[in-house]
PDB file of C-alpha atoms in Angstrom:
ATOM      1  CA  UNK A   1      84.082 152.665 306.095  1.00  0.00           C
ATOM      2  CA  UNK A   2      83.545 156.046 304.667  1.00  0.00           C
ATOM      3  CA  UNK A   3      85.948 158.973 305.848  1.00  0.00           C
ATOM      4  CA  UNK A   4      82.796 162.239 306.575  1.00  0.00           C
ATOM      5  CA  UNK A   5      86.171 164.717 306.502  1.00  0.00           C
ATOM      6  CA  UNK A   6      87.672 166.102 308.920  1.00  0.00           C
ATOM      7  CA  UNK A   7      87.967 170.006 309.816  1.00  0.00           C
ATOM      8  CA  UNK A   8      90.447 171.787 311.674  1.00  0.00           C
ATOM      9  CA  UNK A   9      89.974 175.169 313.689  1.00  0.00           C
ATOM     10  CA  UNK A  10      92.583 177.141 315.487  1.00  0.00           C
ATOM     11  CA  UNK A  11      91.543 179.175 318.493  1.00  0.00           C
ATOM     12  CA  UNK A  12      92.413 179.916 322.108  1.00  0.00           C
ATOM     13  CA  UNK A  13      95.552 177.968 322.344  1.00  0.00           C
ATOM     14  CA  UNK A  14      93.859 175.052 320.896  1.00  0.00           C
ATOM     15  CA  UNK A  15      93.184 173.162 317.829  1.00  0.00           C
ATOM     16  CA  UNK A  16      89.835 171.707 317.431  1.00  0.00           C
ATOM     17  CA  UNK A  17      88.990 169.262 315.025  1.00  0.00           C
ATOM     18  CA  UNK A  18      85.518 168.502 314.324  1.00  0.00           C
ATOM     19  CA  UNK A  19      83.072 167.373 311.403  1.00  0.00           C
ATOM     20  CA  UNK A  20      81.523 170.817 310.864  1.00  0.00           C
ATOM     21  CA  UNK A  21      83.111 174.370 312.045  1.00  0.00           C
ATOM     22  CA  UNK A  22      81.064 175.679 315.276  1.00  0.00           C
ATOM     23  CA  UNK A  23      79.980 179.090 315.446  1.00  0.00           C
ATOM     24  CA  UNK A  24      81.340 179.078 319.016  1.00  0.00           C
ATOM     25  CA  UNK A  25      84.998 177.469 320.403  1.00  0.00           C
ATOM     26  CA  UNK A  26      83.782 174.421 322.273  1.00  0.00           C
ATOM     27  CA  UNK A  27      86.818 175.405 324.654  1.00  0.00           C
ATOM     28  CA  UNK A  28      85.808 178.609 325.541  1.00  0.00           C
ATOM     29  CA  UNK A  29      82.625 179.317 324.594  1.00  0.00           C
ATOM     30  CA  UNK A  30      83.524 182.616 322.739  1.00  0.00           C
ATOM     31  CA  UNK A  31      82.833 183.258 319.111  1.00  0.00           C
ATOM     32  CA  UNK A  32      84.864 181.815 316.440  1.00  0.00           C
ATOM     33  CA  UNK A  33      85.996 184.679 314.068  1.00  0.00           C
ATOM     34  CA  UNK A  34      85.489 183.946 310.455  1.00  0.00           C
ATOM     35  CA  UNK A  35      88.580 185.702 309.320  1.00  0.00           C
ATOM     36  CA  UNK A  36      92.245 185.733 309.436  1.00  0.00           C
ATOM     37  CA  UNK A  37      94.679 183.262 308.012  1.00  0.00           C
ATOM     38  CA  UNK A  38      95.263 180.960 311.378  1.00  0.00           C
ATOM     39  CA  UNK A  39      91.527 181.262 312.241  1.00  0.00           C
ATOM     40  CA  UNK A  40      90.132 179.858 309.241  1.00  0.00           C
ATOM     41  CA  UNK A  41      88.922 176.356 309.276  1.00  0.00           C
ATOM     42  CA  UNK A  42      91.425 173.847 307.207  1.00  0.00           C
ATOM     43  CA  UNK A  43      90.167 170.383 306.235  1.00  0.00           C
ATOM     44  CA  UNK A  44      92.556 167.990 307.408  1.00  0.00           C
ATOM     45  CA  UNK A  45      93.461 166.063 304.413  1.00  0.00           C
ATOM     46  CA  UNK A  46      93.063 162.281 304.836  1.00  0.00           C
ATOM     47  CA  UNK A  47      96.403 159.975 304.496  1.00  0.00           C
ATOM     48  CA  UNK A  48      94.554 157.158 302.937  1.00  0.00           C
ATOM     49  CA  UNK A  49      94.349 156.894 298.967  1.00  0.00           C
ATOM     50  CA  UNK A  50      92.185 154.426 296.313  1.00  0.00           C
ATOM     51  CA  UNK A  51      94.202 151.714 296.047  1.00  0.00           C
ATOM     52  CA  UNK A  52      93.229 150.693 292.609  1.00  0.00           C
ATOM     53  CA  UNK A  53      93.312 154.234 291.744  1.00  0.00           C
ATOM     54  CA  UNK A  54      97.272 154.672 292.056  1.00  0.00           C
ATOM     55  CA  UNK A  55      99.299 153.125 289.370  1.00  0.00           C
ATOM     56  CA  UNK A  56     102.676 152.071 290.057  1.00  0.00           C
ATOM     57  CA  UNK A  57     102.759 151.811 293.452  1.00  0.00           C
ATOM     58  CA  UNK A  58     103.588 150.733 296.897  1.00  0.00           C
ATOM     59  CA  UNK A  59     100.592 150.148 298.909  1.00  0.00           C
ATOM     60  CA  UNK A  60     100.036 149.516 302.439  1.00  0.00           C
ATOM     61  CA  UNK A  61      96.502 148.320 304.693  1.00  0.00           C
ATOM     62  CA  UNK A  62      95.314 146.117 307.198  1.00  0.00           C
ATOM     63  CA  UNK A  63      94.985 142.798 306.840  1.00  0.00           C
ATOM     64  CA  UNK A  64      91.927 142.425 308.507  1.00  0.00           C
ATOM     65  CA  UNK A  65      89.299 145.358 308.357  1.00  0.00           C
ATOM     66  CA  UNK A  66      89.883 149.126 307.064  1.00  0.00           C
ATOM     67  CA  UNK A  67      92.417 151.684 308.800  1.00  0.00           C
ATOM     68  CA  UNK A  68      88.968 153.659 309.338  1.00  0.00           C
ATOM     69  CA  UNK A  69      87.330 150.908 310.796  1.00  0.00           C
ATOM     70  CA  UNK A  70      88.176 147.847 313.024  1.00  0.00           C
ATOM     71  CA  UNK A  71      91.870 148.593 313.175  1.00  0.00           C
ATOM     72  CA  UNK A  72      93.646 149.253 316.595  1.00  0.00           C
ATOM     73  CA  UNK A  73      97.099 150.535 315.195  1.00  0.00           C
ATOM     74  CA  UNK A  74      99.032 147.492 316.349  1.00  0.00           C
ATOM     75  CA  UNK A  75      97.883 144.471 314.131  1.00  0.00           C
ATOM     76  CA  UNK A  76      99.581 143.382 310.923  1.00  0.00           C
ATOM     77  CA  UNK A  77      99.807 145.514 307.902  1.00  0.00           C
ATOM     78  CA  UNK A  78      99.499 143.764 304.429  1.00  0.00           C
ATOM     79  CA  UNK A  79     101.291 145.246 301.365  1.00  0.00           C
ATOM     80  CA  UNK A  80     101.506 145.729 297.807  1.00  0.00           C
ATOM     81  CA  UNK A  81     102.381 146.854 294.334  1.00  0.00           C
ATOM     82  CA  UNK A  82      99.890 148.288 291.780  1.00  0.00           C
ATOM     83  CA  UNK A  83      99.983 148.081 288.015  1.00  0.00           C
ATOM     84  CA  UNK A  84      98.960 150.877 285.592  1.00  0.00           C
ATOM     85  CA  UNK A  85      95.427 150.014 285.803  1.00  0.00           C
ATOM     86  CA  UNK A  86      95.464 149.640 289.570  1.00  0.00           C
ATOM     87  CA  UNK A  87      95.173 146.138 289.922  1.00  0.00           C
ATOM     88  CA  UNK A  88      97.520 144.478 293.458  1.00  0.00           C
ATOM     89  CA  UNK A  89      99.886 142.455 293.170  1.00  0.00           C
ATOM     90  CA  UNK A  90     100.363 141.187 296.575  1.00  0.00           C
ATOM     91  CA  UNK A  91     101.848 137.775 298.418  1.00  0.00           C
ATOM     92  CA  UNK A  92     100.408 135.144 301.023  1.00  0.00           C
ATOM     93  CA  UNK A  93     100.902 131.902 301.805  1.00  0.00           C
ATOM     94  CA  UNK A  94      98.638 131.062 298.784  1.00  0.00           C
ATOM     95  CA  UNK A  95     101.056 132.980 296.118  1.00  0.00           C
ATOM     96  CA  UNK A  96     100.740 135.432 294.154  1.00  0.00           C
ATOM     97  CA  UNK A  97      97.488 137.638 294.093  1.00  0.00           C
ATOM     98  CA  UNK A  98      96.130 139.956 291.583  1.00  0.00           C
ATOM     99  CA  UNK A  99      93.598 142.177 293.276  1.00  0.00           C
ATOM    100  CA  UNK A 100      90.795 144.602 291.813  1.00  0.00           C
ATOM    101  CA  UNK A 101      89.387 144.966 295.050  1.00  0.00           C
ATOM    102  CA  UNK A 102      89.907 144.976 298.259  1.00  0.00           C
ATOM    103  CA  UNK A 103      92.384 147.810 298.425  1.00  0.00           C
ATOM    104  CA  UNK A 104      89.734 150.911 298.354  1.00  0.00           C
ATOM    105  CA  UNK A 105      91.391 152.495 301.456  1.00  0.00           C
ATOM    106  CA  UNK A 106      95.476 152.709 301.835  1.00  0.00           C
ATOM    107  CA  UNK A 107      98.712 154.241 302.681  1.00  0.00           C
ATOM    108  CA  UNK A 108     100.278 154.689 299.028  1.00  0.00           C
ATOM    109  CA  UNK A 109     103.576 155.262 298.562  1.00  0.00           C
ATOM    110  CA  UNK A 110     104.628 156.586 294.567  1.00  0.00           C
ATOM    111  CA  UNK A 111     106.989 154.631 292.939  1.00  0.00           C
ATOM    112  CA  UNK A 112     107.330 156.068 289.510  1.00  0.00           C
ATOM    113  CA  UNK A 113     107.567 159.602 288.611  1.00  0.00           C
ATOM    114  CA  UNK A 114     105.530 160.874 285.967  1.00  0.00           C
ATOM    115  CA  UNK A 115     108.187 161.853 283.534  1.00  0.00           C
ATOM    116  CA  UNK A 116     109.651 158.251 283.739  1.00  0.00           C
ATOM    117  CA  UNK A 117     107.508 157.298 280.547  1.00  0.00           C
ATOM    118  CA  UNK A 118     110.070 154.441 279.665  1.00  0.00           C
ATOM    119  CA  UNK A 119     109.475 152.762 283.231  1.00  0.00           C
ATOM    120  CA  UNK A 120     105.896 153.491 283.064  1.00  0.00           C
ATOM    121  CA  UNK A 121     105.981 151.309 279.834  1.00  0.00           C
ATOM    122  CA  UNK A 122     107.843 148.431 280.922  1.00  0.00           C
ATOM    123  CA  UNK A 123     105.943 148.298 284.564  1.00  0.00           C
ATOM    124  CA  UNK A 124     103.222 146.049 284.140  1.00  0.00           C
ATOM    125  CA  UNK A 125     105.311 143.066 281.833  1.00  0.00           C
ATOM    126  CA  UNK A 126     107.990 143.644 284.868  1.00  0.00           C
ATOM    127  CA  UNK A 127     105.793 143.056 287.670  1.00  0.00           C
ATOM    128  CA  UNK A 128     103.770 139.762 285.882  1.00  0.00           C
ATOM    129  CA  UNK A 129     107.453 138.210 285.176  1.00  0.00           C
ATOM    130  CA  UNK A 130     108.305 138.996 288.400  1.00  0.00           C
ATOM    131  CA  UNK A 131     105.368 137.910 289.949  1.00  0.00           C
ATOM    132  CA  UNK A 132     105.380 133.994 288.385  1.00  0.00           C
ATOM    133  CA  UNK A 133     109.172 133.617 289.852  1.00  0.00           C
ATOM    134  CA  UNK A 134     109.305 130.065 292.162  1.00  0.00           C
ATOM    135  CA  UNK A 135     110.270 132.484 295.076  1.00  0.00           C
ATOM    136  CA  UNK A 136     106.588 133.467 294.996  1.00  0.00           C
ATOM    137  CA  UNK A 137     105.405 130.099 295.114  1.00  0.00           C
ATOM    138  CA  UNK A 138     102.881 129.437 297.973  1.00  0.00           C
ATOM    139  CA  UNK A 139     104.794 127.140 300.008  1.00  0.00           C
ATOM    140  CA  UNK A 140     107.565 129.530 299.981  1.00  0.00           C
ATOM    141  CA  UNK A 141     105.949 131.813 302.003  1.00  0.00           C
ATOM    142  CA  UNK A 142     107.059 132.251 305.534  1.00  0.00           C
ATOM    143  CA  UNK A 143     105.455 134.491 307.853  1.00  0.00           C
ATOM    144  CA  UNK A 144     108.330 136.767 309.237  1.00  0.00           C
ATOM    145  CA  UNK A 145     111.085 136.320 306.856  1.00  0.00           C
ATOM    146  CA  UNK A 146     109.782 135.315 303.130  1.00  0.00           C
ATOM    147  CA  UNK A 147     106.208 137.371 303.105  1.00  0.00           C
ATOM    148  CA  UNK A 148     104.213 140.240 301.279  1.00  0.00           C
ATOM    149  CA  UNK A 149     107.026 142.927 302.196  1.00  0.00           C
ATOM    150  CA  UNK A 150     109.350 140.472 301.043  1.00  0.00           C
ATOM    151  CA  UNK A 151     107.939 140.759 297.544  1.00  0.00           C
ATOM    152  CA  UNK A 152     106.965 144.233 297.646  1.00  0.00           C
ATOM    153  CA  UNK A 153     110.811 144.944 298.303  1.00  0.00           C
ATOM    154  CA  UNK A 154     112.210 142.382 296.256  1.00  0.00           C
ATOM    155  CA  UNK A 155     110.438 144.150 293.092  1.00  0.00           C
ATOM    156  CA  UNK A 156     110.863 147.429 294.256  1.00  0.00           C
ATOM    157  CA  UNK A 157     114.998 146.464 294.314  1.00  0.00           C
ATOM    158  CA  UNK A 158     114.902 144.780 291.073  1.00  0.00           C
ATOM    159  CA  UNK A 159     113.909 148.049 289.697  1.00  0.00           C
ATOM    160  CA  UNK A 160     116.432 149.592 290.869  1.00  0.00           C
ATOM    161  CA  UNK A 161     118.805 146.967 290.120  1.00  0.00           C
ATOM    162  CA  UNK A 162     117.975 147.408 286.449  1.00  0.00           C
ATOM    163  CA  UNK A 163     117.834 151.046 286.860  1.00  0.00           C
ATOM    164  CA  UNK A 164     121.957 150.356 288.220  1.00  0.00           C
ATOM    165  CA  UNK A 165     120.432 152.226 291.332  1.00  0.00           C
ATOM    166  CA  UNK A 166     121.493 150.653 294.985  1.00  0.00           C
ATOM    167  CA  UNK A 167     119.177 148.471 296.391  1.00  0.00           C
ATOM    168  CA  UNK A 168     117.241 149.326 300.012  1.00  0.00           C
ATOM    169  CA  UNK A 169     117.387 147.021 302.525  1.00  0.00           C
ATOM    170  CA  UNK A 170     114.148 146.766 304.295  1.00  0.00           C
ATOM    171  CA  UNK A 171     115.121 149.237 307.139  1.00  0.00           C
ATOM    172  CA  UNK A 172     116.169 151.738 305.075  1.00  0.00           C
ATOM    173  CA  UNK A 173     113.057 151.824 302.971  1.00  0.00           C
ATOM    174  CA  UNK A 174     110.693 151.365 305.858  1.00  0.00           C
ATOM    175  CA  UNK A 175     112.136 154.296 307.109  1.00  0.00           C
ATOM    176  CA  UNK A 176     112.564 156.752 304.210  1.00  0.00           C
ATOM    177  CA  UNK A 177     108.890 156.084 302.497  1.00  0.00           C
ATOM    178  CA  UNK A 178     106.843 154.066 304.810  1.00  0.00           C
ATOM    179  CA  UNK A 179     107.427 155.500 308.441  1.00  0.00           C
ATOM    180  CA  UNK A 180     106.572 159.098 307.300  1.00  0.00           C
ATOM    181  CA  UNK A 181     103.649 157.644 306.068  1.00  0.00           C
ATOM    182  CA  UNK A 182     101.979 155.782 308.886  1.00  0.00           C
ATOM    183  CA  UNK A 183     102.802 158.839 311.353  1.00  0.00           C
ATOM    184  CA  UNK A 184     100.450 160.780 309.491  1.00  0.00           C
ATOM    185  CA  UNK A 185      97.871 157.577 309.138  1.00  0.00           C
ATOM    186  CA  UNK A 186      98.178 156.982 312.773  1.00  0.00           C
ATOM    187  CA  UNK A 187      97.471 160.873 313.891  1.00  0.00           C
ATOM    188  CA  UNK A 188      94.212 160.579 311.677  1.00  0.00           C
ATOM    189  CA  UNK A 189      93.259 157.621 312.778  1.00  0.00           C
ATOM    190  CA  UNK A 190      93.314 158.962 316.543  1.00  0.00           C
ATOM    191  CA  UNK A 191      91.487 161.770 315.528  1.00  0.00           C
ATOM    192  CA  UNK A 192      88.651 159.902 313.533  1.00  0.00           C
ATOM    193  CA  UNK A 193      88.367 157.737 316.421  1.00  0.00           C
ATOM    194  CA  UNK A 194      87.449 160.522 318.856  1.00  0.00           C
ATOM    195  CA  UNK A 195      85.363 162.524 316.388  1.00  0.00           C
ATOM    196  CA  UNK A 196      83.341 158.837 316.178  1.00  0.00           C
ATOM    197  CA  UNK A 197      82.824 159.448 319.900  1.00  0.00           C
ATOM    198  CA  UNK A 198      82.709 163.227 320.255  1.00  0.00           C
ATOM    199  CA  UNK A 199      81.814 166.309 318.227  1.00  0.00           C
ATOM    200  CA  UNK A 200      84.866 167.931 319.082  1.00  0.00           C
ATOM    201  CA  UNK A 201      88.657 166.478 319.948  1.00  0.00           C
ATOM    202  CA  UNK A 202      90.827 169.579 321.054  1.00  0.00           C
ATOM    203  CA  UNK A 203      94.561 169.827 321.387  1.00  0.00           C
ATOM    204  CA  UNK A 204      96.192 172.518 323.113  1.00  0.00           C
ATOM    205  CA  UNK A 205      98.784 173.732 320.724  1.00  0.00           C
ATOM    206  CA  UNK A 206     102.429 174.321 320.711  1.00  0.00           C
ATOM    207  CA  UNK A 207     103.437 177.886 322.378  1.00  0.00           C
ATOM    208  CA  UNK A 208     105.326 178.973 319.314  1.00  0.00           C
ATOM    209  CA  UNK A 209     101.703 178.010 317.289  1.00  0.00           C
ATOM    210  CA  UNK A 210      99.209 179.849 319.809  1.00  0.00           C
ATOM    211  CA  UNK A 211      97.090 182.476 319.085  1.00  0.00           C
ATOM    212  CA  UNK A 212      94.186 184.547 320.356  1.00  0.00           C
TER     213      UNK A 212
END
């Protein structure tokens, strides 16, 4: 499902997100100005990235339906890691998958710098030698304990293992890279929901963040 953008106006205590700026606040019926800093309309930008567009990375979606579509914010997530050319690796309880589609809309999270040319290099022969190990076999895979974020992480710490970084346990990188993440996916979400609905979806803001 396509994302139309989303816009953001500040005014009256409120923040108003819409499709398209009105000429009048929907809250109070006054004018909007069209200058001034705060007043201007921001687009909101949209948490969700091209999946096969971002190389070396940690990738995150439903695994039924888009994030901008049929999901409700509480079924499962599927994951993955892409190569340089942006093809998913990801794990289910038929193995190992290689994906050029199918991940159009996700939560991305960078795993290589751009300066790490060495890595960069190396990435795609680690991942496919990685990816054939008999841990990955199909009837390996358990649903809770031996799954796609098992995989993910288990690559992502052999990385760093041959980096002679610390590994993450799956707490600690949940929370560092992915919780940040799906914050920010969730708040869109809730606010492309109601704009699906509505023409407007207005918050009342924060006193330290009101204006007139």
């Amino acid at each position: 499902m396509a994302d139309a953008g989303i816009v953001r106006v500040q005014h009256c205590g409120v923040a108003i997100f819409c499709r398209r700026t009105p000429l009048r606040c929907p809250a109070c019926g006054r004018p909007l100005p069209r200058a001034g800093l705060l007043a201007a309309p921001r687009r909101l930008p949209s948490p969700f990235r091209h999946g096969h567009r971002q190389p070396c990375a940690f990738l995150l979606r439903p695994t039924a339906g888009a994030f901008l579509g049929e999901y409700d914010g509480k079924s499962d997530l599927h994951v993955g890691i892409s190569n340089n050319n942006g093809v998913v690796y990801h794990y289910n309880e038929e193995g190992v998958h290689r994906a050029e589609t199918g991940w159009e809309q996700c939560i991305s999270v960078p795993l290589v710098q751009p300066d790490m040319f060495g890595l960069l290099q190396q990435w795609d022969e680690l991942l496919e030698e990685f990816s054939v190990g008999e841990a990955w076999l199909p009837h390996r895979y358990e649903e809770h304990d031996h799954n796609c974020y098992t995989y993910a992480l288990a690559f992502v710490n052999s990385i760093l293992t041959a980096q002679g970084k610390r590994q993450m346990s799956k707490s600690e990188f949940t929370e560092k890279f992915v919780i940040p993440q799906t914050k920010k996916a969730s708040k869109y979400i809730t606010v492309h929901r109601e704009l699906t609905a509505n023409d407007f979806y207005i918050v009342p803001l924060p006193d330290e963040e009101k204006q007139c």
